[in-house]
Structure formats: structure tokens, C-alpha cells
Amino acid sequence: MCGIVGYTGPRDVGEVILNGLKRLEYRGYDSAGIAVKTDEGIYVQKRKGRIDDLSEEEIPEHDAGIGHTRWATHGKPSDKNAHPFLDCDEEISIVHNGIIDNFNTIKDRLIERGHEFRSETDSEVIVHLIEEEYEGDLLKAFKNVVKKIEGSYAIVVFQKDSNELLVARNQSPLVIGIGSGENFVASDVPALLYYTKEVKYLRDGDTALISRDEVKIWDENDEAITRETKTIDWDVEDAEKSGYEHYMLKEIFEQPKAIHESILGRLTSFEDVDFSKYDFDEVQFIACGTSSHAGYVGRYIFEKLAEIPSTVEVSSEYRYTSPSDSTPFTILFSQSGETLDTIAAAREAKRRGCNTLAVTNVMESSITREVDEVIYTQAGPEIGVAATKTFTTQIIILYLLAIELGLRKGVLSKDKAEEYKDELRKLPRKVERILDDKNEIKEMTESLVKAEDIFFVGRNINYPVALEGALKLKEIAYIHSAGYPAGELKHGPFALLTSETPVIAIAVKDHTFEKMLGNIGEIAARDSPVIIVGDEDKELKKLADLSYFIPNTPPIFSPVLVNVVLQLIAYYTAYRLDRDIDKPRNLAKSVTVE
Ligand code: AGP
């Protein structure tokens, strides 16, 4: 939602904070700001716009400071609503990520007591509350404030006379970077990688005091505790563009490696979950956005490989459904592990008596503490707002899970399982072949940039891939697009088909292929330009205006390959339209509001 960074140490604080914020820009990018301790008081620079709009030269060199990159929730993007905020006397400064649910009541009370608010945000109440509580001991005041606020927060505070940072977290991520004679804090690891790989993840309810030489942490009961120091195995380059024009393109090209890493060690024995503890007779997948599309693909994979019936729920809806007697094993997908809708759904599933498993890409992310089991996709950091390699690896995890469950249930023979595993091993090379054809795929997008509406159609396991292709195009190219089961267009959307409405049709040679041929014929007869992505076929070629044929693969594995083609189509269409590909308007990488 928002990204925060704090630093105390001998380096140039402006450089450390701006550098860190740039690595967190995927979390929000409608305004940015920095506050630095100086001998004269607190220096603040903040404005609507990107981090690059801040003037680094103007930031005084000093030894402590905090910074923020924002994705607006309360109060539209503007200079005054940008963080950091100061108290009335301009002696304390804070940055906040999250939402303070009870801010209205607190604000009214503070206004009555004479506090002057300078923004429309919920966050500003925090700094005035600290001012109100402060009687010479900032830590004590801060801890009192944390007890009074409700909602989600990651907060960093400092005071003009000290180079210590105070932090607190509840349902918004915060990680402390451990240095030598210096320490850091940030919303996410990429902001720290330049300086340290040693980190401590804070838990919900934790508060901490960070000085140059030590980190003290207290848990929700105010007991002093230690949180384990972990070593991050990501390199700085993993979180850099490495010569690619956009993170999204880099992340698309990292997919062969990401698939390889995700299957590594899991093909011989898949020990991430203690399967014997749970009942897998029925499964439900819960997630948002792209991650929910992984769930829809999962339904077909589970039915085919493990004969397990499954349903898919969008997280934001699941909580409001009526509980039934059944308690399906619940698999929640969230690449960030911070999506509040999905975290809330995990809690609800647990409340209803379901066992839960989270599939996430981010170590120690919030969702990992809400579930019985966790599987990490090994995709490496994903910075582009559009999910690419994390979606692919979520699907890889689904194959691995379904093979394991199929074997355990006795519905999948060992030989068949080995066959499937062999196909998984071949996927990275096949994805590489598609990536080698990037120029050919780029050419195909020439006709798409003029379109106002684009349809994506698929059948069976490739229907969710059509949904994902449409989401990606909407998200980064800003072209209205919709994914449909191919058989559904004739039930309404046909009315929209004209020679100006391209249809991207996914056609693989599974049991629905003949029907798909018929559907594509009907579309072509309405004069819509047809772009086919799928298995090579003479009949398809005749119907297509443009086509791209994927490397030969069993239909059950085709979503991985088809989706890479659709990612490239979305990327190059957005590129031709000169869109802000890594930071599409109005979006953020992790959505920590409901
Ligand atoms: C994907 O391109 C989107 N940015 C978005 O739909 C995303 O998948 C969704 O917000 C869920 O995020 P999560 O996987 O981190 O929970």
C-alpha cells in the first residue's frame, strides 16, 4: 500500500532513504516525502508525485531520518497529504503504512484539545497523539499511542533531539535491517539489500527501538523479546532491472529460472506440508486478482491429477458468504502475503474450522502467521506491479501439490506421476523458446494498440488463462479487455464484436479443441480480427488473422506456456502505448486495505 524506510547511522541519510524508497515504489507512488533530523530541527520535503520528483540535493546530510512513498487511501494525493507528518510543535515526525480505523474519533478529540491538522489523512492523528502523550519519554508515549489506535499500521517515528527510531507493526509489514554501527527499517527487503542482508522481521503487536548500535523489541504484551536474525539470499541484482527497460520484462524473462527454483528439490520429495495431518477430500482456493486466477487453474489441475473436487472464491467475497457444514482444505494464494482481503479470508476459513495453507512468495509475510502450513514460491523479488513470475510459480506449486495428493490418494500411478514430473522439468526450456520469439510476439501487438475493447477466450483449463490475459492488458495497457469461456460469447458479448474488436483465442488440443474451433469460426464470421495462441494446427491457421503456436506440451501444462505469450502481448501493447508499465495508474503491488 505504502512504502516506508528509516535509517540511523553515519551514511548520507537522504541517499539511503531515497534509494530505499525507490525500491519500494511498487508499493505506492502517488506522493513521496522524507524527514531528516538536523541541528536546527526536523527538515521535511514531501510532495505529490514520484520519488524522483524529490530534490536530493536539498536534503541536509545528517544521521537519522524517515521516508515514505504513498498509495492514497484517506485524502487524495497532494503535497499536504504526503508523509511524513509533524506534530504541532514540529518536534516529532512519523510515517505510516496502513489504515487507522478509529482516526475520526481520535481526530475530533485532538482538535478539541487544540491540535492543528494539516492533512486529510488518517495517519496524521498518530503524530498528534504522540505529542499529546509525550511527557519527556518518547518510547513511553509511543507505546501508549499504539494501544489507542485500531487498524493496520507500520509506523516509524523520530524526534528532533535523538537519532533513535521507534517503530510498531500491526498487519502491515516491517523489517529491520541490521548493520554495523547503523540500522535500517523498511516495509520490504529490497529497500535494504544495498546495505545489509541481515534482517529481523517484526510480528504483529511488536514495537521496537532502533539506534545505531542496537535494536530492542517488545511484543504485544510489552515483554522484551528477541526476533531471530535471518539472512536474505536475494542479491541486489535480483531487485534491480539488470539492463531491462522495465521490471515487468525482466520478471517475465526470469520465469525459466523461477520455475526451475520452484520445482528444485520438490520433485524427489515434496516435504513442504505434513500431508498426513490433513483431509484433502475437498479443497477451496481463495485469492485476489492474478492470484485468484491461479486458483481457477488449480481447480482443473486438482480435478485431473488428484481427482479432488475444488471451488474458487475471491477473498473479498468469501468472508461474506454463509458458512456451510463442509470444511474444505483451504489454499490461499498471495504473492505478497500482505493482501488484507486474503488475510481476512484466511482468518475466516480458520474460524469456520478449515485447515489452511498459504502459497506466497514473501518470507515471513503476514499471511504466513495466519495459516497452518506455508509453501513458498521461489520466484525471487517481484517489483513490477503486474504479477508475472509469481503467477507462474503459483501454478507450478499446484502441479506439485496435485501430483503428491494424487499419489497419496492412489488415483495417480507412480509411472504417470513420473511422466508429469518430466513434463514439469521441461517447462523452463519451453518458456525460454517462447521468450526467444519475443520480437515475433511484439509484432502481433501492432494491431492491438488501436483497439478500445479486446476479448480473450479460452476453454477448460485455459479459460482462467484468458481471464489473466485480459487482466494483464487492462492493468498495464489501459485497454478495456474481458476474459470469457469461449462458448459464452454467443450468449451476449457477440453484440460487441466488430472489425474493430480483436479477439485473442487460446486453442490447445485438449478434449474441447473441436468446440473451440467452432467458437473461433463464429467469431471470425463476425469480422473480428482473431489472434490465436495455442497448439499448431492447420484449421486454426486458416481461421487466424495472426497466430503464435506454443512448444508442444500436454494440455494440462499449456497454461504456463500460453500465459507467457499473453504476458508478452500485454507488455508490448503497453510499451507501444508508452504506458507506465511498472507502476500503472491507481494501482499498488500489495493491497493492504479491504
Ligand atoms: C496482478 O497483476 C495484480 N497486480 C493484482 O491483481 C494482484 O494479483 C492482487 O492484488 C493479489 O495480490 P497478492 O497475490 O499479493 O495477494
XYZ file of C-alpha atoms and ligand atoms in Angstrom:
610
model
C 0.000 0.000 0.000
C 2.691 2.447 1.053
C 6.412 2.027 1.459
C 8.377 3.286 4.445
C 12.079 3.496 5.180
C 14.015 4.648 8.243
C 17.735 4.969 8.847
C 20.076 5.788 11.694
C 23.823 5.743 11.128
C 26.775 7.567 9.612
C 25.785 7.433 5.925
C 24.142 10.239 3.995
C 20.595 9.751 5.265
C 18.961 11.331 2.183
C 20.734 8.936 -0.136
C 19.895 5.850 1.960
C 16.248 6.788 2.289
C 15.648 7.804 -1.329
C 17.499 4.729 -2.550
C 15.347 2.541 -0.300
C 12.118 4.276 -1.282
C 12.865 3.739 -4.980
C 12.960 0.011 -4.296
C 9.575 0.281 -2.594
C 7.894 2.423 -5.208
C 5.906 -0.617 -6.342
C 4.006 -0.299 -3.033
C 2.625 3.111 -3.924
C 3.714 6.024 -5.994
C 1.289 8.918 -5.843
C 3.332 11.031 -3.424
C 6.599 10.812 -1.541
C 8.467 12.509 1.259
C 11.366 12.471 3.644
C 12.055 13.890 7.130
C 15.578 14.280 8.428
C 16.944 15.259 11.817
C 19.093 18.399 11.604
C 20.764 20.614 14.184
C 18.029 23.187 13.650
C 15.071 20.812 13.931
C 13.307 18.454 11.560
C 13.712 19.071 7.827
C 10.772 17.841 5.717
C 10.433 17.617 1.968
C 7.281 15.998 0.577
C 5.126 16.315 -2.463
C 2.597 14.770 -4.789
C 4.364 12.743 -7.466
C 7.151 10.232 -7.698
C 10.260 9.794 -5.573
C 12.307 11.235 -8.449
C 10.374 14.479 -8.018
C 12.018 14.972 -4.619
C 15.186 17.044 -4.723
C 18.035 15.013 -3.243
C 20.445 17.979 -3.218
C 18.204 19.918 -0.862
C 18.169 17.185 1.799
C 20.601 18.081 4.598
C 23.202 15.477 5.483
C 22.524 14.066 8.914
C 22.367 10.823 10.799
C 18.721 9.848 11.094
C 15.594 10.143 9.051
C 12.459 8.542 7.664
C 10.830 8.407 4.235
C 7.549 7.364 2.643
C 6.060 6.548 -0.747
C 2.272 6.679 -0.745
C -0.749 4.966 -2.276
C -3.640 7.172 -1.206
C -6.472 5.817 0.923
C -7.684 8.692 3.136
C -7.148 12.010 1.395
C -6.326 12.349 -2.289
C -2.718 12.551 -3.497
C -1.449 16.074 -2.726
C 1.548 17.798 -1.168
C -0.218 18.235 2.159
C -1.406 14.605 2.336
C 2.069 13.241 1.594
C 4.020 11.788 4.539
C 5.984 12.399 6.792
C 3.821 14.342 9.242
C 4.913 16.605 12.074
C 3.250 17.376 15.402
C 2.096 20.937 16.147
C 5.483 21.930 17.607
C 7.377 20.276 14.743
C 9.480 18.194 17.106
C 8.243 14.702 16.235
C 7.840 13.169 12.796
C 6.121 9.982 11.630
C 5.485 7.878 8.550
C 2.701 5.323 8.453
C 1.586 2.479 6.202
C -1.889 1.067 6.808
C -5.234 2.443 7.925
C -6.213 3.793 11.333
C -9.839 2.693 11.642
C -10.677 4.877 14.639
C -8.975 8.025 13.352
C -12.169 10.088 13.170
C -12.927 9.806 16.871
C -9.312 10.442 17.812
C -9.077 13.403 15.455
C -12.210 15.070 16.876
C -10.821 14.720 20.381
C -7.424 16.088 19.396
C -8.969 19.057 17.601
C -10.985 19.835 20.731
C -7.697 19.810 22.632
C -6.274 22.380 20.240
C -4.236 20.274 17.798
C -3.953 21.679 14.327
C -4.227 19.191 11.467
C -2.523 19.957 8.182
C -3.759 16.992 6.104
C -6.883 14.959 5.376
C -5.195 11.668 6.238
C -5.905 9.149 8.962
C -2.144 8.869 9.592
C -1.670 12.382 10.954
C -3.571 11.512 14.143
C -0.636 9.329 15.186
C 1.844 12.175 15.479
C -0.597 14.427 17.364
C -1.468 11.588 19.716
C 2.218 11.070 20.456
C 2.550 14.802 21.115
C -0.418 14.585 23.475
C 1.066 11.629 25.392
C 4.644 12.914 25.451
C 5.974 13.889 28.868
C 9.698 13.541 28.258
C 9.799 9.836 27.347
C 9.074 9.282 23.657
C 9.117 5.484 23.873
C 6.532 5.502 26.662
C 4.349 7.960 24.752
C 4.639 5.892 21.578
C 3.688 2.660 23.332
C 0.641 4.387 24.841
C -0.400 5.616 21.412
C -0.085 2.172 19.865
C -2.583 0.923 22.444
C -5.076 3.621 21.419
C -5.055 3.192 17.672
C -7.055 0.491 15.888
C -6.432 -0.817 12.407
C -3.367 -1.729 10.424
C -0.079 0.019 10.769
C 3.624 0.052 10.242
C 4.882 3.242 11.858
C 8.307 4.832 12.149
C 8.795 7.819 14.468
C 11.690 10.028 15.446
C 12.154 13.124 17.492
C 14.290 16.158 16.696
C 16.767 15.656 19.545
C 17.502 11.969 19.065
C 18.770 9.712 16.309
C 16.751 6.760 17.577
C 13.826 5.443 15.574
C 10.723 3.983 17.181
C 8.667 1.546 15.174
C 5.486 -0.508 15.549
C 3.710 -3.008 13.359
C 0.249 -4.483 13.138
C -0.951 -6.125 9.915
C 1.442 -4.064 7.783
C 4.922 -5.394 7.092
C 8.055 -4.031 8.716
C 11.544 -5.440 8.593
C 14.595 -4.189 10.475
C 17.935 -4.257 8.639
C 20.912 -4.899 10.903
C 24.145 -3.085 10.083
C 27.370 -2.391 11.892
C 27.133 0.966 13.668
C 23.973 1.628 11.694
C 20.491 0.168 11.428
C 17.604 0.352 8.999
C 13.892 -0.285 8.863
C 11.676 -0.714 5.814
C 8.410 -2.130 4.569
C 10.198 -4.716 2.476
C 13.601 -6.296 1.969
C 14.542 -4.774 -1.446
C 14.922 -1.385 0.277
C 17.680 -2.830 2.479
C 19.641 -5.070 0.120
C 22.208 -2.407 -0.790
C 23.274 -2.108 2.805
C 22.603 -5.377 4.593
C 21.262 -8.889 4.182
C 20.773 -9.449 7.902
C 17.194 -8.758 8.908
C 14.688 -9.169 11.692
C 11.022 -9.441 10.756
C 8.701 -7.795 13.236
C 5.469 -9.538 14.215
C 2.023 -8.032 14.721
C 1.923 -6.175 18.022
C 5.696 -5.602 18.143
C 7.234 -2.252 18.973
C 10.955 -1.585 18.640
C 13.580 0.999 19.374
C 16.299 1.224 16.753
C 19.521 3.075 17.472
C 22.839 2.945 15.638
C 24.189 0.141 17.788
C 21.216 -1.819 18.973
C 17.682 -2.936 18.342
C 15.305 -3.524 21.247
C 11.983 -5.231 20.586
C 8.867 -5.676 22.712
C 5.965 -7.969 21.883
C 2.241 -7.224 22.106
C 2.324 -7.740 25.888
C 5.202 -5.302 26.177
C 7.603 -8.103 27.070
C 11.171 -7.547 25.814
C 11.891 -10.252 23.238
C 14.398 -11.108 20.534
C 13.343 -11.809 16.994
C 15.608 -14.144 15.086
C 18.068 -12.531 12.648
C 17.643 -14.032 9.202
C 19.978 -13.817 6.239
C 18.376 -12.887 2.943
C 19.580 -14.901 -0.026
C 18.428 -12.394 -2.645
C 21.141 -10.319 -4.329
C 20.925 -6.615 -5.069
C 20.699 -7.564 -8.773
C 17.597 -9.655 -8.052
C 15.858 -6.452 -7.084
C 17.357 -4.382 -9.923
C 16.365 -4.060 -13.561
C 19.655 -5.599 -14.803
C 19.538 -3.832 -18.158
C 15.847 -4.486 -18.874
C 13.762 -1.436 -19.596
C 11.119 -2.495 -17.110
C 10.947 -4.768 -14.091
C 7.987 -6.476 -15.702
C 10.022 -7.517 -18.727
C 12.868 -8.684 -16.515
C 10.439 -10.690 -14.423
C 8.836 -12.254 -17.497
C 12.313 -13.303 -18.645
C 13.163 -14.690 -15.211
C 10.406 -17.287 -15.465
C 12.532 -20.224 -16.657
C 14.738 -19.714 -13.578
C 11.725 -19.164 -11.296
C 10.085 -22.406 -12.475
C 13.346 -24.252 -12.028
C 13.796 -22.881 -8.494
C 10.222 -23.717 -7.554
C 10.473 -27.354 -8.621
C 14.009 -27.777 -7.325
C 14.138 -30.390 -4.586
C 10.375 -30.790 -4.670
C 10.233 -33.403 -7.429
C 12.008 -36.079 -5.438
C 10.186 -35.410 -2.183
C 7.667 -32.671 -1.626
C 8.007 -32.099 2.092
C 6.707 -28.571 2.468
C 3.460 -29.816 4.010
C 2.798 -32.577 6.525
C 0.096 -34.133 4.328
C -0.753 -36.846 6.847
C -2.248 -34.252 9.201
C -4.989 -33.098 6.874
C -8.021 -34.236 4.987
C -7.918 -33.294 1.308
C -11.264 -34.721 0.188
C -12.433 -31.279 -0.760
C -10.362 -28.164 -1.469
C -11.140 -24.481 -1.818
C -8.806 -21.901 -3.323
C -9.048 -18.300 -2.127
C -7.177 -15.285 -3.520
C -7.467 -11.910 -5.273
C -6.659 -10.727 -8.786
C -3.989 -12.680 -10.595
C -3.554 -14.985 -7.621
C -7.238 -15.910 -7.872
C -6.621 -16.912 -11.490
C -4.024 -19.362 -10.193
C -6.817 -20.782 -8.036
C -9.086 -21.197 -11.068
C -6.294 -23.011 -12.933
C -5.773 -25.084 -9.780
C -9.325 -26.348 -9.907
C -8.648 -28.105 -13.210
C -5.232 -29.375 -12.092
C -6.631 -30.844 -8.864
C -9.540 -32.468 -10.636
C -7.348 -34.032 -13.315
C -4.282 -35.122 -11.338
C -5.740 -35.850 -7.917
C -9.480 -36.228 -8.554
C -10.136 -33.725 -5.800
C -13.202 -31.535 -6.246
C -12.436 -27.899 -5.582
C -14.023 -24.483 -5.602
C -12.568 -21.000 -6.002
C -13.528 -17.927 -4.012
C -12.378 -14.340 -4.392
C -11.060 -13.305 -0.960
C -13.136 -10.132 -0.646
C -16.330 -12.119 -1.220
C -15.533 -15.235 0.779
C -15.916 -13.567 4.167
C -19.471 -12.604 3.371
C -20.683 -15.992 2.162
C -22.779 -18.081 4.525
C -20.738 -20.764 6.237
C -21.831 -24.319 5.438
C -21.175 -27.595 7.255
C -18.297 -28.522 4.991
C -14.760 -27.571 5.966
C -12.717 -27.866 2.774
C -8.943 -27.734 2.985
C -8.268 -24.098 2.131
C -5.399 -22.959 -0.074
C -4.805 -19.206 -0.119
C -2.632 -17.646 -2.797
C -0.937 -14.302 -2.248
C 2.370 -13.474 -3.856
C 2.926 -10.608 -1.389
C 1.393 -12.366 1.584
C 0.114 -8.946 2.620
C -3.207 -8.656 0.760
C -5.627 -7.793 3.540
C -8.639 -9.326 1.782
C -6.812 -12.650 1.609
C -5.520 -12.434 5.175
C -9.069 -11.755 6.359
C -10.273 -14.741 4.310
C -7.591 -16.947 5.921
C -8.874 -15.960 9.363
C -12.458 -16.607 8.332
C -11.602 -20.027 6.885
C -9.921 -20.930 10.155
C -12.908 -19.641 12.107
C -15.102 -21.953 10.040
C -12.919 -24.906 11.013
C -10.952 -25.307 7.781
C -7.276 -26.219 7.689
C -5.341 -23.610 5.773
C -2.275 -23.404 3.558
C -0.787 -20.209 2.157
C 1.201 -20.135 -1.073
C 3.263 -16.961 -1.047
C 6.494 -15.547 -2.436
C 7.475 -13.429 0.537
C 9.235 -14.926 3.506
C 7.629 -14.148 6.873
C 4.855 -12.163 5.204
C 1.726 -11.564 7.271
C -0.286 -14.426 5.815
C 2.309 -16.956 6.946
C 1.255 -16.345 10.536
C -2.433 -16.900 9.856
C -2.296 -20.399 8.395
C -1.452 -23.980 9.345
C 1.025 -24.504 6.517
C 3.058 -22.357 4.129
C 4.588 -23.093 0.755
C 6.981 -20.528 -0.682
C 7.113 -19.989 -4.405
C 10.759 -19.444 -5.275
C 10.226 -16.656 -7.773
C 12.647 -14.094 -6.292
C 11.563 -10.491 -5.723
C 8.788 -9.262 -7.987
C 8.805 -5.481 -8.248
C 6.593 -4.747 -11.273
C 3.029 -4.150 -10.144
C 1.770 -6.684 -12.686
C 2.259 -10.182 -11.300
C 4.084 -12.430 -13.781
C 6.625 -14.908 -12.459
C 4.792 -15.262 -9.157
C 1.629 -16.392 -11.008
C 3.655 -18.914 -12.990
C 5.250 -20.335 -9.867
C 1.900 -20.484 -8.067
C 0.738 -22.777 -10.869
C 3.912 -24.837 -10.571
C 3.143 -25.352 -6.870
C -0.346 -26.505 -7.848
C 1.089 -29.207 -10.145
C 3.447 -30.368 -7.389
C 0.670 -30.457 -4.801
C -1.762 -32.262 -7.089
C 0.825 -34.885 -8.090
C 1.634 -35.529 -4.429
C -2.043 -35.744 -3.468
C -2.873 -37.909 -6.488
C -0.151 -40.369 -5.459
C -1.270 -40.374 -1.830
C -4.894 -40.973 -2.808
C -3.842 -43.745 -5.169
C -5.551 -42.148 -8.168
C -2.232 -41.394 -9.865
C 0.171 -44.214 -10.647
C 3.875 -43.785 -9.945
C 4.607 -44.014 -13.668
C 2.073 -41.362 -14.543
C 3.400 -39.133 -11.753
C 6.925 -39.508 -13.156
C 5.607 -38.593 -16.611
C 4.080 -35.405 -15.209
C 7.250 -34.584 -13.297
C 9.247 -34.972 -16.517
C 6.922 -32.505 -18.191
C 7.477 -30.064 -15.329
C 11.243 -30.383 -15.792
C 10.847 -29.499 -19.474
C 8.850 -26.319 -18.845
C 11.774 -23.895 -18.250
C 13.282 -24.749 -21.661
C 9.901 -24.385 -23.380
C 9.350 -20.991 -21.755
C 12.813 -19.969 -22.979
C 11.772 -20.855 -26.523
C 8.768 -18.550 -26.250
C 10.930 -15.768 -24.841
C 13.298 -16.210 -27.801
C 10.310 -15.341 -30.020
C 9.671 -12.043 -28.263
C 10.056 -9.991 -31.458
C 7.509 -12.112 -33.273
C 5.060 -11.644 -30.384
C 5.836 -7.926 -30.282
C 4.877 -7.661 -33.976
C 1.488 -9.183 -33.179
C 0.641 -6.292 -30.882
C 0.716 -3.680 -33.636
C -2.951 -4.278 -34.347
C -3.967 -4.138 -30.676
C -2.965 -0.606 -29.768
C -5.856 0.978 -31.667
C -8.473 -1.250 -30.062
C -10.833 0.030 -27.387
C -12.105 -3.419 -26.432
C -10.332 -6.734 -26.638
C -11.740 -10.141 -25.767
C -9.757 -13.116 -24.534
C -11.394 -16.518 -24.831
C -10.387 -19.990 -23.750
C -11.950 -23.235 -22.642
C -11.400 -25.552 -19.727
C -8.023 -25.014 -18.045
C -7.263 -22.137 -20.396
C -10.402 -20.204 -19.514
C -8.702 -18.745 -16.392
C -5.663 -18.009 -18.549
C -7.976 -15.876 -20.719
C -9.071 -14.051 -17.554
C -5.446 -13.471 -16.626
C -4.520 -12.265 -20.134
C -7.368 -9.748 -20.005
C -6.419 -8.546 -16.514
C -2.801 -8.010 -17.539
C -3.785 -5.986 -20.598
C -6.236 -3.812 -18.647
C -3.773 -3.270 -15.863
C -0.762 -2.106 -17.849
C -2.075 -1.043 -21.280
C -5.313 0.565 -20.003
C -7.302 -1.100 -22.772
C -10.656 -2.474 -21.757
C -10.461 -6.237 -22.090
C -12.547 -9.127 -20.878
C -11.873 -12.828 -20.500
C -14.642 -15.290 -21.335
C -15.164 -19.013 -21.688
C -15.172 -19.307 -25.481
C -18.667 -20.802 -25.501
C -20.116 -17.805 -23.690
C -19.555 -15.054 -26.269
C -22.660 -16.083 -28.170
C -24.745 -15.502 -25.036
C -24.334 -11.743 -25.110
C -20.874 -10.361 -25.874
C -21.300 -11.169 -29.600
C -23.248 -7.905 -29.760
C -19.960 -6.081 -29.241
C -17.966 -7.867 -31.940
C -16.988 -5.715 -34.912
C -13.990 -5.491 -37.207
C -12.519 -3.154 -34.563
C -12.744 -5.694 -31.721
C -9.830 -8.125 -31.662
C -10.363 -11.489 -30.014
C -7.422 -13.400 -28.604
C -8.371 -17.065 -28.638
C -6.493 -19.748 -26.722
C -6.806 -23.071 -28.520
C -4.973 -26.146 -27.289
C -5.561 -29.706 -28.407
C -7.478 -30.983 -25.414
C -10.969 -32.523 -25.327
C -12.513 -29.115 -26.035
C -10.489 -28.408 -29.179
C -13.215 -29.216 -31.727
C -15.673 -26.967 -29.894
C -13.024 -24.259 -29.728
C -12.560 -24.445 -33.490
C -16.294 -23.885 -33.847
C -16.241 -20.932 -31.457
C -13.350 -19.304 -33.302
C -15.182 -19.813 -36.608
C -18.219 -17.988 -35.169
C -16.003 -15.103 -34.032
C -14.242 -14.849 -37.399
C -17.639 -14.764 -39.109
C -18.412 -11.557 -37.167
C -15.377 -9.926 -38.806
C -13.448 -9.604 -35.537
C -9.690 -9.901 -36.003
C -8.703 -13.238 -34.456
C -5.346 -13.774 -32.778
C -4.736 -17.389 -31.873
C -2.366 -18.601 -29.172
C -2.163 -22.355 -28.761
C -1.147 -25.609 -30.410
C -0.109 -25.666 -34.045
C -2.981 -26.698 -36.326
C -3.865 -26.226 -40.000
C -7.507 -25.395 -39.330
C -6.565 -22.831 -36.736
C -4.164 -21.192 -39.173
C -6.991 -20.763 -41.669
C -9.177 -19.001 -39.114
C -6.496 -16.764 -37.616
C -5.506 -13.281 -38.669
C -2.426 -13.736 -36.517
C -1.200 -16.741 -34.577
C 1.507 -17.888 -32.208
C 1.951 -21.584 -31.555
C 3.452 -22.751 -28.274
C 6.025 -25.555 -27.968
C 4.398 -28.967 -27.893
C 3.195 -29.803 -24.378
C 0.392 -31.859 -22.772
C -2.731 -29.638 -22.474
C -2.688 -29.741 -18.666
C 0.634 -27.851 -18.720
C -0.346 -25.447 -21.503
C -1.461 -22.604 -19.127
C 2.162 -21.923 -18.181
C 3.225 -21.509 -21.808
C 0.138 -19.718 -23.111
C 0.280 -17.283 -20.232
C 3.860 -16.263 -21.034
C 2.712 -15.360 -24.552
C -0.167 -13.305 -23.121
C 2.211 -11.551 -20.709
C 4.385 -10.524 -23.653
C 1.320 -9.380 -25.609
C 0.256 -7.182 -22.679
C 3.779 -5.881 -22.162
C 4.436 -4.924 -25.777
C 0.972 -3.413 -26.234
C 1.556 -1.238 -23.161
C 5.050 -0.454 -24.410
C 3.754 0.760 -27.773
C 1.244 2.935 -25.927
C 4.026 4.350 -23.764
C 2.311 3.347 -20.533
C 3.936 3.413 -17.115
C 4.357 -0.349 -17.191
C 5.883 -1.000 -13.769
C 3.664 1.483 -11.997
C 0.278 1.533 -13.688
C -2.044 4.320 -12.607
C -4.169 3.870 -9.469
C -2.591 0.527 -8.550
C -0.118 -0.754 -5.979
C 1.742 -4.024 -5.696
C 0.272 -5.106 -2.408
C -3.177 -4.035 -1.387
C -3.398 -3.848 2.374
C -6.872 -2.355 2.613
C -10.182 -4.206 2.356
C -1.716 -8.635 -10.630
O -1.100 -8.253 -11.799
C -2.327 -7.576 -9.844
N -1.399 -6.537 -9.567
C -3.226 -7.962 -8.695
O -4.381 -8.498 -9.257
C -2.677 -8.953 -7.635
O -2.548 -10.214 -8.188
C -3.657 -8.984 -6.440
O -3.708 -7.715 -5.856
C -3.285 -10.020 -5.413
O -2.025 -9.781 -4.853
P -1.306 -10.856 -3.965
O -1.000 -12.025 -4.826
O -0.067 -10.180 -3.470
O -2.238 -11.230 -2.855
